[in-house]
Amino acid sequence: MGLNDLGKIDEVIHGRMRLGIMVYLADAEAADFTELKTVLEATQGNLSVHIKKLEEAGYVAVAKSFVNNKPLTRVSITPAGRKAFAAYLEALGGLIGRTP
Amino acid sequence: MGLNDLGKIDEVIHGRMRLGIMVYLADAEAADFTELKTVLEATQGNLSVHIKKLEEAGYVAVAKSFVNNKPLTRVSITPAGRKAFAAYLEALGGLIGRTP
C-alpha cells in the first residue's frame, strides 16, 4: 500500500510555500529573496518564516551581503536539501502514484 | 514555470494526513473510521479533526450508524472530492513534474 509512504513525507518540505521554494531552488540552484518573493507571490514575512524553517533543517543556506550599499539576501539549496527533496519526491510519487 | 501551479495546490487536501485519507478513499471508495485510523497510523482525535475539515469542504461524506449496538462511522469520498483530488494531483504533478 502506498500509504506507508505517508510517513516518509517530510513535513518541512511538504508545506505549500516551502515546497514552492524547494521546487524553485532545485531548478535555479540559488535565488535572491526578492526573486523568490515575486515568483512565489509571497509576503516578506511569510517567505522569511518558511526560509528560516528550511534553513534550520539544513535544506537551504542563506547568505547576506551588501551590493551598492543595499542589503542582499541570497538563498541556495544545500546538498542535504537536494537529497531530502529527492527523497520527498519519491515518497510523494509512491503515495500518489498508486492512485487509480 | 511550474510555480503557477503552486497557487492551485488545494491546502485542504495537501495537509499530510488529509492527503493520506484522500489517497485511501480515492482507491477504496469508502472506509470505516477504525480502518482509516489503522492504515494512517493516526490517533482518534487527529483523524477526526482532518475528516471534519474534508467533510466541511464537501470532499468526503460521513455516515454514522449502529451495528450490533455498536456505533459505526463510515467515511466515503464524494464526487466533489474525487474532482478536487484529481485537480490536486494535476497541480502537484505540474509543480513537481518540471523539476530536473
Short mmCIF file of C-alpha atoms in Angstrom, two decimals:
data_model
loop_
_atom_site.label_atom_id
_atom_site.label_comp_id
_atom_site.label_asym_id
_atom_site.label_seq_id
_atom_site.Cartn_x
_atom_site.Cartn_y
_atom_site.Cartn_z
CA MET A 1 0.00 0.00 0.00
CA GLY A 2 1.36 3.42 -0.95
CA LEU A 3 0.28 4.71 2.42
CA ASN A 4 3.43 3.63 4.19
CA ASP A 5 5.00 6.38 2.08
CA LEU A 6 2.79 8.82 4.02
CA GLY A 7 5.14 8.59 6.99
CA LYS A 8 8.08 9.40 4.73
CA ILE A 9 6.57 12.70 3.59
CA ASP A 10 8.94 15.31 5.02
CA GLU A 11 6.67 17.93 6.60
CA VAL A 12 9.49 20.52 6.40
CA ILE A 13 9.29 20.31 2.61
CA HIS A 14 5.58 19.46 2.30
CA GLY A 15 4.30 22.84 3.45
CA ARG A 16 2.98 24.51 0.27
CA MET A 17 5.22 27.61 0.37
CA ARG A 18 8.30 25.63 1.37
CA LEU A 19 7.56 23.15 -1.41
CA GLY A 20 7.49 26.09 -3.84
CA ILE A 21 10.85 27.33 -2.52
CA MET A 22 12.43 23.88 -2.91
CA VAL A 23 10.99 23.35 -6.40
CA TYR A 24 12.39 26.73 -7.47
CA LEU A 25 15.83 26.24 -5.89
CA ALA A 26 16.12 22.63 -7.12
CA ASP A 27 15.97 24.16 -10.58
CA ALA A 28 17.65 27.55 -10.13
CA GLU A 29 20.24 26.42 -7.51
CA ALA A 30 20.07 29.84 -5.80
CA ALA A 31 17.88 32.93 -5.81
CA ASP A 32 17.60 36.37 -4.26
CA PHE A 33 14.96 36.89 -1.59
CA THR A 34 13.09 39.37 -3.80
CA GLU A 35 13.17 36.94 -6.73
CA LEU A 36 11.61 34.23 -4.55
CA LYS A 37 9.04 36.70 -3.21
CA THR A 38 7.96 37.51 -6.77
CA VAL A 39 7.77 34.02 -8.25
CA LEU A 40 6.08 32.60 -5.15
CA GLU A 41 3.77 35.60 -4.76
CA ALA A 42 4.71 35.61 -1.09
CA THR A 43 4.78 38.37 1.51
CA GLN A 44 8.09 39.36 3.09
CA GLY A 45 7.11 37.95 6.48
CA ASN A 46 5.65 34.71 5.19
CA LEU A 47 8.64 33.95 2.98
CA SER A 48 11.10 34.72 5.80
CA VAL A 49 9.34 32.30 8.14
CA HIS A 50 9.49 29.48 5.61
CA ILE A 51 13.08 30.12 4.53
CA LYS A 52 14.04 30.08 8.24
CA LYS A 53 12.39 26.67 8.68
CA LEU A 54 14.23 25.24 5.65
CA GLU A 55 17.49 26.79 6.88
CA GLU A 56 17.07 25.26 10.35
CA ALA A 57 16.57 21.87 8.70
CA GLY A 58 19.80 22.44 6.73
CA TYR A 59 17.97 22.28 3.39
CA VAL A 60 18.88 25.82 2.29
CA ALA A 61 21.70 28.24 3.07
CA VAL A 62 21.15 31.99 3.42
CA ALA A 63 23.92 34.48 2.52
CA LYS A 64 23.53 38.15 3.43
CA SER A 65 25.68 40.81 1.75
CA PHE A 66 25.65 44.45 0.60
CA VAL A 67 25.52 45.41 -3.07
CA ASN A 68 25.75 49.18 -3.82
CA ASN A 69 25.14 49.71 -0.12
CA LYS A 70 21.91 47.83 -0.32
CA PRO A 71 21.34 44.59 1.68
CA LEU A 72 21.06 41.47 -0.48
CA THR A 73 19.83 38.10 0.78
CA ARG A 74 20.63 35.10 -1.37
CA VAL A 75 19.13 31.66 -0.71
CA SER A 76 20.61 28.46 -2.12
CA ILE A 77 19.76 24.79 -1.86
CA THR A 78 22.27 22.67 0.06
CA PRO A 79 23.40 19.12 -0.81
CA ALA A 80 21.31 17.93 2.14
CA GLY A 81 18.38 19.90 0.74
CA ARG A 82 18.77 18.24 -2.65
CA LYS A 83 18.89 14.83 -1.03
CA ALA A 84 15.84 15.49 1.14
CA PHE A 85 13.91 16.91 -1.81
CA ALA A 86 14.68 13.85 -3.95
CA ALA A 87 13.50 11.56 -1.13
CA TYR A 88 10.38 13.72 -0.71
CA LEU A 89 9.53 13.44 -4.41
CA GLU A 90 9.98 9.70 -4.25
CA ALA A 91 7.74 9.34 -1.18
CA LEU A 92 5.11 11.57 -2.75
CA GLY A 93 5.29 9.63 -6.01
CA GLY A 94 4.90 6.38 -4.06
CA LEU A 95 1.92 7.78 -2.20
CA ILE A 96 0.17 9.28 -5.19
CA GLY A 97 1.48 7.02 -7.91
CA ARG A 98 -0.62 4.16 -6.65
CA THR A 99 -3.92 6.05 -7.02
CA PRO A 100 -6.04 4.53 -9.84
CA MET B 1 7.21 27.89 -14.84
CA GLY B 2 5.56 25.12 -12.81
CA LEU B 3 5.28 27.51 -9.91
CA ASN B 4 1.97 28.95 -11.06
CA ASP B 5 0.67 25.50 -10.13
CA LEU B 6 1.66 26.32 -6.55
CA GLY B 7 -1.42 28.50 -6.17
CA LYS B 8 -3.61 25.64 -7.41
CA ILE B 9 -2.44 23.30 -4.63
CA ASP B 10 -5.59 22.77 -2.56
CA GLU B 11 -4.46 23.19 1.06
CA VAL B 12 -7.50 21.21 2.26
CA ILE B 13 -6.10 18.16 0.50
CA HIS B 14 -2.39 19.00 0.82
CA GLY B 15 -2.17 18.51 4.57
CA ARG B 16 -0.26 15.24 5.03
CA MET B 17 -2.96 13.34 6.97
CA ARG B 18 -5.76 14.62 4.76
CA LEU B 19 -3.72 13.66 1.71
CA GLY B 20 -3.45 10.13 3.14
CA ILE B 21 -7.22 10.00 3.71
CA MET B 22 -7.93 11.12 0.13
CA VAL B 23 -5.40 8.71 -1.38
CA TYR B 24 -7.00 5.83 0.56
CA LEU B 25 -10.59 6.78 -0.24
CA ALA B 26 -9.82 7.50 -3.91
CA ASP B 27 -8.87 3.83 -4.06
CA ALA B 28 -11.21 2.20 -1.54
CA GLU B 29 -14.22 4.49 -2.20
CA ALA B 30 -15.26 4.26 1.49
CA ALA B 31 -13.78 3.09 4.80
CA ASP B 32 -14.65 2.73 8.47
CA PHE B 33 -13.12 5.20 10.89
CA THR B 34 -11.14 2.45 12.61
CA GLU B 35 -9.84 1.17 9.27
CA LEU B 36 -8.58 4.68 8.42
CA LYS B 37 -7.05 5.03 11.89
CA THR B 38 -5.09 1.82 11.36
CA VAL B 39 -3.80 2.37 7.82
CA LEU B 40 -2.93 6.01 8.51
CA GLU B 41 -1.47 5.25 11.94
CA ALA B 42 -3.49 8.18 13.26
CA THR B 43 -4.88 8.97 16.69
CA GLN B 44 -8.65 9.20 17.17
CA GLY B 45 -8.54 12.94 17.77
CA ASN B 46 -6.18 13.76 14.92
CA LEU B 47 -8.12 11.72 12.38
CA SER B 48 -11.45 13.25 13.48
CA VAL B 49 -10.09 16.78 13.00
CA HIS B 50 -8.91 16.04 9.47
CA ILE B 51 -12.05 14.14 8.42
CA LYS B 52 -14.10 17.11 9.71
CA LYS B 53 -12.07 19.50 7.52
CA LEU B 54 -12.55 17.31 4.44
CA GLU B 55 -16.26 16.96 5.25
CA GLU B 56 -16.68 20.74 5.59
CA ALA B 57 -15.08 21.14 2.17
CA GLY B 58 -17.56 18.61 0.78
CA TYR B 59 -14.77 16.21 -0.23
CA VAL B 60 -15.94 13.33 2.00
CA ALA B 61 -19.26 12.24 3.49
CA VAL B 62 -19.56 10.75 7.00
CA ALA B 63 -22.30 8.24 7.82
CA LYS B 64 -22.91 7.21 11.43
CA SER B 65 -24.88 4.06 12.27
CA PHE B 66 -25.15 1.27 14.85
CA VAL B 67 -24.09 -2.29 14.11
CA ASN B 68 -24.76 -4.86 16.88
CA ASN B 69 -25.46 -1.90 19.16
CA LYS B 70 -22.01 -0.51 18.47
CA PRO B 71 -21.52 2.91 16.80
CA LEU B 72 -20.01 2.70 13.30
CA THR B 73 -18.61 5.69 11.41
CA ARG B 74 -18.13 5.24 7.69
CA VAL B 75 -16.31 7.80 5.55
CA SER B 76 -16.66 7.96 1.77
CA ILE B 77 -15.25 10.18 -0.96
CA THR B 78 -17.81 12.39 -2.69
CA PRO B 79 -17.93 13.24 -6.41
CA ALA B 80 -16.70 16.73 -5.48
CA GLY B 81 -13.90 15.08 -3.53
CA ARG B 82 -12.86 12.98 -6.49
CA LYS B 83 -12.84 16.04 -8.72
CA ALA B 84 -10.83 18.12 -6.26
CA PHE B 85 -8.35 15.27 -5.74
CA ALA B 86 -7.85 14.86 -9.49
CA ALA B 87 -7.21 18.62 -9.82
CA TYR B 88 -4.84 18.46 -6.84
CA LEU B 89 -2.82 15.62 -8.41
CA GLU B 90 -2.59 17.56 -11.64
CA ALA B 91 -1.40 20.75 -9.91
CA LEU B 92 1.14 18.79 -7.89
CA GLY B 93 2.33 16.98 -11.00
CA GLY B 94 2.69 20.33 -12.76
CA LEU B 95 4.62 21.74 -9.84
CA ILE B 96 6.90 18.80 -9.33
CA GLY B 97 6.97 17.39 -12.83
CA ARG B 98 9.09 20.27 -14.04
CA THR B 99 11.92 19.62 -11.57
CA PRO B 100 15.09 18.38 -13.38
#
